[in-house]
Amino acid sequence: MRINDTQLALVNKQIGALRSAGSFYGKKLAEAGVDGVASAEDFENLPFSEKADLRDAYPLGLMTAPEEDIVRIHSSSGTTGLPVIIPYTKKDVDDWATMFARCYEMAGITKNDRIQITPGYGLWTAGIGFQAGCEKLGAMAIPMGPGNTEKQLKMMVDLKSTVICATSSYALLLAEEIEKRGIKDQICLKKGVIGSERWGESMRKRIHEELGIELYDIYGLTEIYGPGIGINCKYETGMHYWDDYIYIEIIDPVTLKPVPDGEKGEIVITTLVKEGAPLIRYRTHDLSRIIPGECPCGSKFPRLDIIQGRTDDMVKIKGVNVFPSQIEEVLAETEGASSEYQIRISHLDGKDTMRLYVEAQSGSVDFEDLGKRIADKTKAKIGFTPIVKVVELGMLPRSEKKTKRVIDERYE
Ligand code: ZN
């Protein structure tokens, strides 16, 4: 889905604002000699922006509107170094609420709903975005913030909350507590709006079944407003996103060239009407794809698949980009395989070799047969056949932190 003329005109306005403000990106564009784009090709040659650049602009270097027009800042923290500060004008705050209200509407939520909001409030964009969208829609916000499960459940029962907004892990925790206390018949929840992170199908199924609610993935990041720039509809065919506010392209994270619709790659976002801190071609490092064609719901807003991981997890083997999430998908649909695996890549006789170690589920499993089925399914998914070794449950290393799934021995 290439950028259209309406969007190009908006990008030119964003470039003009950045340049005349002389803000961090304005200077960068001036240095690169960019003062506008005339075509989709021009656009695809614009420099990318990166989170590391945003840190360099700390504290207020991104500010592109006059100080008197800035009404709020938000901040995203990384694992290292300085936070990123994003200034918002009144219009930005309002646009964000409008997008978020659209998300609720897309999920079939109305002003008669009572929305219990468990994401945190504060410097980052979570809670306040859920709240502003709720108020814009006209529904009743129950602004809980995170934690205090006891109180969450009391409010959920007494106020008859119909919608829960949460991370997938907190939604699961609440579901388990409700189950444990046997209070499911006192719960009025119908829908859950879940911050889009990578979460497995089995977790989704558990939350869906234990709470008996429809689940909606909402997407967004602090650098680009916050959560609320896209959400799936009831057909669950990917997340519709608001292409009158943002332009999304998917690029190959290695060649940095845009890939055709339907192909997986890195999400790159350009803001179209932002005032406080416009961003051009911002690399999110989130992996997904544009879903081609029309959604059965009839909405003309384009669709982005649910987030399938981060580019940082990707490895290139035999010239093919392989993502651990693809292996997880194979294992989830292979009977007899557990979710634990390890990928080892080596370079032998001038060729890359991928070995895939997989733990079998407990019980009687024919290891050889299971290995063959995994190898076949992996080939269908990534295009070449790995050497699969099935091992007993509990054989692969576990870590309290994030388990290392990919070991690349080619460059050791
Ligand atoms: Zn739809």
Coordinates of C-alpha atoms and ligand atoms in Angstrom, one line a residue:
M1 CA 0.0 0.0 0.0
R2 CA 2.0 2.9 -1.2
I3 CA 1.5 6.4 0.1
N4 CA -1.3 8.3 -1.7
D5 CA -1.5 11.9 -2.8
T6 CA -3.6 13.1 0.2
Q7 CA -1.1 11.5 2.6
L8 CA 1.9 13.0 0.6
A9 CA 0.4 16.4 0.9
L10 CA 0.2 15.9 4.7
V11 CA 3.8 14.6 4.8
N12 CA 4.9 17.8 3.1
K13 CA 3.1 19.9 5.7
Q14 CA 4.9 17.9 8.4
I15 CA 8.3 18.4 6.7
G16 CA 7.5 22.1 6.4
A17 CA 6.6 22.4 10.1
L18 CA 9.7 20.4 11.2
R19 CA 12.0 22.6 9.1
S20 CA 10.6 25.9 10.1
A21 CA 10.7 25.0 13.8
G22 CA 14.3 24.0 13.4
S23 CA 13.6 21.1 15.8
F24 CA 15.8 18.0 16.0
Y25 CA 14.3 16.4 12.9
G26 CA 13.9 19.7 11.1
K27 CA 17.7 20.1 11.3
K28 CA 18.2 16.6 10.1
L29 CA 16.0 17.1 7.1
A30 CA 17.7 20.4 6.3
E31 CA 21.1 18.6 6.5
A32 CA 19.8 15.9 4.1
G33 CA 18.5 18.7 1.8
V34 CA 14.9 17.5 2.1
D35 CA 12.3 20.2 1.8
G36 CA 9.4 18.1 0.4
V37 CA 8.4 15.0 -1.5
A38 CA 6.6 14.9 -4.9
S39 CA 6.0 11.2 -5.2
A40 CA 5.9 7.9 -3.5
E41 CA 9.5 7.2 -4.7
D42 CA 10.6 10.5 -3.1
F43 CA 8.9 9.4 0.1
E44 CA 10.6 6.0 0.1
N45 CA 14.0 7.8 -0.1
L46 CA 13.4 9.9 3.1
P47 CA 15.8 9.1 5.9
F48 CA 14.4 6.8 8.7
S49 CA 14.1 8.0 12.3
E50 CA 15.1 5.7 15.2
K51 CA 14.6 5.6 18.9
A52 CA 18.3 6.3 19.5
D53 CA 17.9 9.6 17.6
L54 CA 14.9 10.5 19.8
R55 CA 17.1 10.1 22.9
D56 CA 19.7 12.4 21.3
A57 CA 17.0 15.0 21.3
Y58 CA 16.5 14.8 25.1
P59 CA 14.9 16.6 26.7
L60 CA 12.8 18.8 24.4
G61 CA 14.6 18.7 21.1
L62 CA 11.6 17.1 19.3
M63 CA 9.3 20.1 20.1
T64 CA 8.1 21.3 16.8
A65 CA 5.2 23.6 17.9
P66 CA 5.7 26.8 19.9
E67 CA 6.1 26.2 23.6
E68 CA 2.8 28.0 24.4
D69 CA 0.9 25.4 22.4
I70 CA 2.4 22.4 24.2
V71 CA -0.1 21.1 26.8
R72 CA 1.5 17.8 27.9
I73 CA 4.5 15.6 27.6
H74 CA 4.8 11.8 27.7
S75 CA 7.9 9.7 28.0
S76 CA 8.9 6.3 27.0
S77 CA 11.8 4.6 28.7
G78 CA 14.2 2.2 27.2
T79 CA 16.3 -0.4 28.9
T80 CA 19.3 1.9 28.6
G81 CA 20.1 5.5 28.8
L82 CA 17.9 8.6 28.6
P83 CA 14.2 8.5 28.2
V84 CA 12.5 9.9 25.1
I85 CA 10.2 12.9 25.7
I86 CA 7.3 13.5 23.3
P87 CA 5.6 16.9 23.5
Y88 CA 1.8 17.1 22.6
T89 CA -0.3 20.0 21.6
K90 CA -4.0 20.3 22.5
K91 CA -4.8 19.0 19.0
D92 CA -2.5 16.0 19.4
V93 CA -4.1 15.1 22.7
D94 CA -7.5 15.5 21.0
D95 CA -6.6 13.6 17.9
W96 CA -5.3 10.7 20.1
A97 CA -8.6 10.6 22.0
T98 CA -10.5 10.6 18.7
M99 CA -8.4 7.7 17.4
F100 CA -8.9 5.8 20.7
A101 CA -12.7 6.4 20.7
R102 CA -12.7 4.9 17.1
C103 CA -10.9 1.8 18.6
Y104 CA -13.6 1.3 21.2
E105 CA -16.2 1.7 18.5
M106 CA -14.5 -0.8 16.2
A107 CA -14.7 -3.2 19.1
G108 CA -18.4 -2.6 19.4
I109 CA -18.1 -0.7 22.7
T110 CA -20.7 2.1 23.3
K111 CA -21.5 4.9 25.7
N112 CA -23.5 2.4 27.7
D113 CA -20.4 0.5 28.6
R114 CA -18.4 0.7 31.8
I115 CA -14.7 0.5 31.1
Q116 CA -12.3 -0.7 33.8
I117 CA -8.8 0.6 32.9
T118 CA -5.9 -1.3 34.5
P119 CA -2.9 0.0 32.5
G120 CA -0.8 2.5 34.5
Y121 CA -1.2 6.3 34.6
G122 CA 1.7 8.7 34.5
L123 CA 4.5 9.6 32.3
W124 CA 3.9 6.9 29.8
T125 CA 0.9 6.8 27.5
A126 CA -1.1 3.8 28.6
G127 CA -3.8 4.6 31.2
I128 CA -4.5 8.2 30.1
G129 CA -5.0 7.1 26.5
F130 CA -7.6 4.5 27.5
Q131 CA -9.3 7.1 29.7
A132 CA -9.4 9.9 27.1
G133 CA -10.8 7.6 24.5
C134 CA -13.4 6.4 26.9
E135 CA -14.5 9.9 27.8
K136 CA -14.6 10.9 24.1
L137 CA -16.8 8.0 23.4
G138 CA -19.0 8.8 26.3
A139 CA -18.7 5.6 28.2
M140 CA -18.0 5.4 31.9
A141 CA -14.3 5.1 32.8
I142 CA -13.3 3.2 35.9
P143 CA -9.7 4.4 36.2
M144 CA -8.1 1.7 38.4
G145 CA -4.5 1.7 37.2
P146 CA -2.5 -1.5 37.7
G147 CA -2.3 -3.9 40.7
N148 CA -4.4 -4.3 43.8
T149 CA -6.3 -7.3 42.4
E150 CA -8.6 -7.4 45.5
K151 CA -9.9 -3.9 44.7
Q152 CA -10.0 -4.6 41.0
L153 CA -12.3 -7.5 41.5
K154 CA -14.5 -5.7 44.0
M155 CA -15.0 -2.8 41.6
M156 CA -15.5 -5.2 38.7
V157 CA -18.4 -6.9 40.6
D158 CA -19.9 -3.9 42.3
L159 CA -19.8 -1.5 39.3
K160 CA -20.6 -4.2 36.8
S161 CA -17.7 -3.4 34.5
T162 CA -18.5 -4.5 31.0
V163 CA -15.0 -3.9 29.4
I164 CA -11.6 -4.7 30.8
C165 CA -8.5 -2.9 29.5
A166 CA -5.3 -4.7 30.4
T167 CA -2.1 -6.3 29.3
S168 CA -2.5 -9.9 28.3
S169 CA -0.6 -11.1 31.4
Y170 CA -2.8 -9.0 33.8
A171 CA -6.0 -10.2 32.1
L172 CA -4.9 -13.8 32.6
L173 CA -4.1 -13.1 36.2
L174 CA -7.5 -11.6 36.8
A175 CA -9.2 -14.5 35.0
E176 CA -7.4 -17.0 37.2
E177 CA -8.3 -15.1 40.4
I178 CA -12.0 -15.0 39.3
E179 CA -11.8 -18.7 38.7
K180 CA -10.1 -19.4 42.0
R181 CA -12.7 -17.4 44.0
G182 CA -15.7 -18.8 42.1
I183 CA -17.2 -15.4 41.3
K184 CA -17.5 -15.8 37.6
D185 CA -21.3 -15.5 37.8
Q186 CA -20.9 -12.0 39.4
I187 CA -18.8 -10.7 36.6
C188 CA -20.5 -8.7 33.8
L189 CA -17.5 -8.4 31.4
K190 CA -18.2 -8.8 27.7
K191 CA -15.0 -7.5 26.1
G192 CA -11.3 -7.1 26.7
V193 CA -9.1 -4.5 25.1
I194 CA -5.6 -5.9 25.3
G195 CA -2.4 -3.9 24.6
S196 CA -0.9 -5.5 21.6
E197 CA 2.3 -7.4 22.5
R198 CA 3.2 -10.8 21.3
W199 CA 1.0 -13.2 23.1
G200 CA 0.4 -16.8 22.2
E201 CA -2.8 -18.4 20.9
S202 CA -3.0 -20.6 24.0
M203 CA -3.0 -17.6 26.3
R204 CA -5.6 -15.9 24.2
K205 CA -7.8 -19.0 24.4
R206 CA -7.4 -19.2 28.2
I207 CA -8.4 -15.6 28.8
H208 CA -11.3 -15.9 26.3
E209 CA -12.6 -19.1 27.9
E210 CA -12.1 -18.3 31.5
L211 CA -13.6 -14.8 31.3
G212 CA -16.0 -15.6 28.5
I213 CA -15.2 -12.3 26.7
E214 CA -14.3 -11.2 23.2
L215 CA -10.7 -10.0 22.9
Y216 CA -9.4 -7.0 21.0
D217 CA -5.7 -6.2 20.3
I218 CA -5.0 -2.5 20.4
Y219 CA -1.8 -1.2 18.9
G220 CA 0.3 1.9 19.5
L221 CA 3.5 3.3 20.9
T222 CA 4.4 6.4 22.9
E223 CA 6.5 7.9 20.1
I224 CA 3.4 7.9 17.9
Y225 CA 0.6 9.2 20.3
G226 CA 0.4 6.0 22.3
P227 CA -2.0 3.0 22.3
G228 CA -5.0 3.5 20.1
I229 CA -3.7 3.9 16.5
G230 CA -5.2 0.5 15.5
I231 CA -7.4 -2.4 16.8
N232 CA -9.0 -5.5 15.4
C233 CA -12.7 -5.7 14.6
K234 CA -14.9 -8.7 15.6
Y235 CA -13.8 -10.6 12.5
E236 CA -10.3 -10.9 14.0
T237 CA -8.6 -10.5 10.6
G238 CA -5.9 -8.1 11.8
M239 CA -6.0 -4.6 13.3
H240 CA -7.6 -1.7 11.4
Y241 CA -5.4 1.4 11.7
W242 CA -6.2 5.0 11.1
D243 CA -4.5 6.0 7.9
D244 CA -5.8 9.5 8.0
Y245 CA -3.6 10.1 11.1
I246 CA -0.6 7.8 10.3
Y247 CA 1.0 6.2 7.3
I248 CA 2.3 2.7 7.8
E249 CA 4.9 0.9 5.6
I250 CA 6.5 -2.5 6.1
I251 CA 10.1 -2.7 5.3
D252 CA 12.7 -5.5 5.1
P253 CA 14.7 -4.9 8.2
V254 CA 17.9 -5.9 6.4
T255 CA 17.6 -4.2 3.0
L256 CA 15.4 -1.4 4.5
K257 CA 13.3 -1.5 1.3
P258 CA 9.5 -1.6 1.5
V259 CA 8.1 -5.1 1.0
P260 CA 4.8 -5.9 -0.9
D261 CA 1.5 -6.0 1.0
G262 CA 1.1 -9.4 2.8
E263 CA 4.8 -9.8 3.3
K264 CA 6.2 -9.7 6.8
G265 CA 8.7 -7.1 7.9
E266 CA 9.2 -4.2 10.2
I267 CA 6.5 -1.6 10.9
V268 CA 7.6 2.0 10.0
I269 CA 5.3 4.8 10.9
T270 CA 4.9 8.4 9.6
T271 CA 2.7 10.8 11.5
L272 CA 0.4 12.8 9.1
V273 CA -1.1 15.6 11.3
K274 CA 1.0 15.6 14.5
E275 CA 2.1 19.1 15.8
G276 CA 4.1 18.6 19.0
A277 CA 6.6 16.1 17.7
P278 CA 6.0 14.9 14.1
L279 CA 7.9 11.8 13.1
I280 CA 8.9 10.7 9.6
R281 CA 9.5 7.1 8.8
Y282 CA 9.9 6.0 12.4
R283 CA 11.3 2.5 12.8
T284 CA 9.3 0.7 15.4
H285 CA 11.3 -2.6 15.2
D286 CA 7.9 -4.4 15.6
L287 CA 7.2 -7.1 13.1
S288 CA 4.0 -7.5 11.3
R289 CA 2.5 -7.3 7.8
I290 CA -0.2 -5.4 5.9
I291 CA -3.2 -7.7 5.3
P292 CA -4.3 -7.2 1.7
G293 CA -7.9 -7.0 0.5
E294 CA -11.0 -6.0 2.3
C295 CA -12.3 -6.9 5.7
P296 CA -15.7 -8.6 6.0
C297 CA -16.7 -5.8 8.4
G298 CA -16.7 -3.4 5.4
S299 CA -14.4 -0.9 7.0
K300 CA -12.1 0.9 4.5
F301 CA -9.4 1.3 7.1
P302 CA -6.4 -0.9 6.2
R303 CA -5.3 -3.7 8.4
L304 CA -2.1 -4.7 10.1
D305 CA -1.6 -8.2 11.4
I306 CA -1.1 -8.7 15.1
I307 CA 2.5 -8.0 16.2
Q308 CA 4.7 -11.0 15.6
G309 CA 7.8 -10.1 17.5
R310 CA 10.7 -7.7 17.2
T311 CA 13.3 -7.4 14.5
D312 CA 16.0 -7.8 17.2
D313 CA 14.9 -11.5 17.4
M314 CA 15.4 -12.1 13.6
V315 CA 18.2 -14.2 12.2
K316 CA 19.2 -14.6 8.6
I317 CA 19.8 -18.3 7.6
K318 CA 20.5 -19.4 4.0
G319 CA 19.6 -15.9 2.9
V320 CA 16.1 -16.2 4.5
N321 CA 14.9 -14.0 7.4
V322 CA 13.8 -16.4 10.1
F323 CA 11.8 -15.3 13.2
P324 CA 11.5 -17.3 16.4
S325 CA 7.7 -16.6 16.2
Q326 CA 7.5 -18.7 13.0
I327 CA 8.9 -21.7 14.9
E328 CA 6.5 -21.0 17.7
E329 CA 3.6 -21.1 15.2
V330 CA 4.8 -24.4 13.9
L331 CA 5.1 -25.9 17.3
A332 CA 1.7 -24.6 18.4
E333 CA 0.0 -26.4 15.5
T334 CA 2.0 -29.7 15.8
E335 CA 0.5 -32.3 18.0
G336 CA 3.0 -33.8 20.5
A337 CA 5.3 -30.8 20.5
S338 CA 5.7 -28.7 23.6
S339 CA 6.4 -24.9 23.4
E340 CA 10.1 -25.3 24.4
Y341 CA 12.7 -25.1 21.7
Q342 CA 16.1 -24.0 20.8
I343 CA 17.6 -23.0 17.4
R344 CA 21.3 -23.5 16.7
I345 CA 22.8 -22.1 13.5
S346 CA 26.2 -23.2 12.3
H347 CA 28.2 -22.8 9.2
L348 CA 29.6 -26.1 7.7
D349 CA 31.3 -26.7 4.4
G350 CA 30.3 -23.3 3.1
K351 CA 26.6 -23.7 4.0
D352 CA 24.4 -22.5 6.8
T353 CA 22.8 -25.2 8.8
M354 CA 19.8 -24.8 11.2
R355 CA 19.3 -27.3 13.9
L356 CA 16.0 -27.1 15.8
Y357 CA 15.8 -28.8 19.2
V358 CA 12.2 -29.3 20.4
E359 CA 10.9 -30.8 23.6
A360 CA 8.1 -33.4 23.1
Q361 CA 5.1 -33.2 25.4
S362 CA 5.0 -35.8 28.1
G363 CA 3.2 -39.1 27.4
S364 CA 3.9 -41.5 24.5
V365 CA 5.2 -39.5 21.6
D366 CA 7.1 -41.1 18.6
F367 CA 10.1 -38.7 18.5
E368 CA 11.1 -39.7 15.0
D369 CA 7.7 -39.1 13.6
L370 CA 7.3 -35.8 15.5
G371 CA 10.6 -34.6 14.2
K372 CA 9.6 -35.3 10.6
R373 CA 6.3 -33.5 11.0
I374 CA 8.0 -30.4 12.5
A375 CA 10.6 -30.4 9.7
D376 CA 7.9 -30.6 7.0
K377 CA 5.9 -27.8 8.6
T378 CA 8.9 -25.6 9.1
K379 CA 9.9 -26.0 5.5
A380 CA 6.4 -25.0 4.4
K381 CA 6.7 -21.9 6.6
I382 CA 10.3 -20.7 6.0
G383 CA 11.3 -22.3 2.8
F384 CA 14.0 -24.7 3.9
T385 CA 14.2 -27.8 6.0
P386 CA 16.0 -27.6 9.4
I387 CA 17.6 -30.6 11.1
V388 CA 15.1 -31.4 13.9
K389 CA 16.0 -33.2 17.0
V390 CA 13.2 -34.0 19.4
V391 CA 14.2 -34.3 23.1
E392 CA 12.3 -35.2 26.3
L393 CA 10.3 -32.6 28.2
G394 CA 12.6 -30.6 30.5
M395 CA 15.8 -31.3 28.6
L396 CA 16.4 -27.8 27.2
P397 CA 17.8 -25.0 29.4
R398 CA 15.3 -22.7 31.2
S399 CA 16.0 -19.3 32.4
E400 CA 14.3 -17.1 35.0
K401 CA 14.8 -14.2 32.6
K402 CA 14.1 -14.4 28.9
T403 CA 15.2 -17.8 27.7
K404 CA 17.7 -17.6 24.9
R405 CA 16.1 -19.4 22.0
V406 CA 18.6 -18.7 19.2
I407 CA 22.3 -19.6 19.4
D408 CA 24.2 -18.5 16.3
E409 CA 27.5 -20.4 16.1
R410 CA 28.5 -19.1 12.7
Y411 CA 30.5 -16.2 13.9
E412 CA 32.1 -17.6 17.0
Ligands
ZN1 ZN -12.8 -5.4 10.0

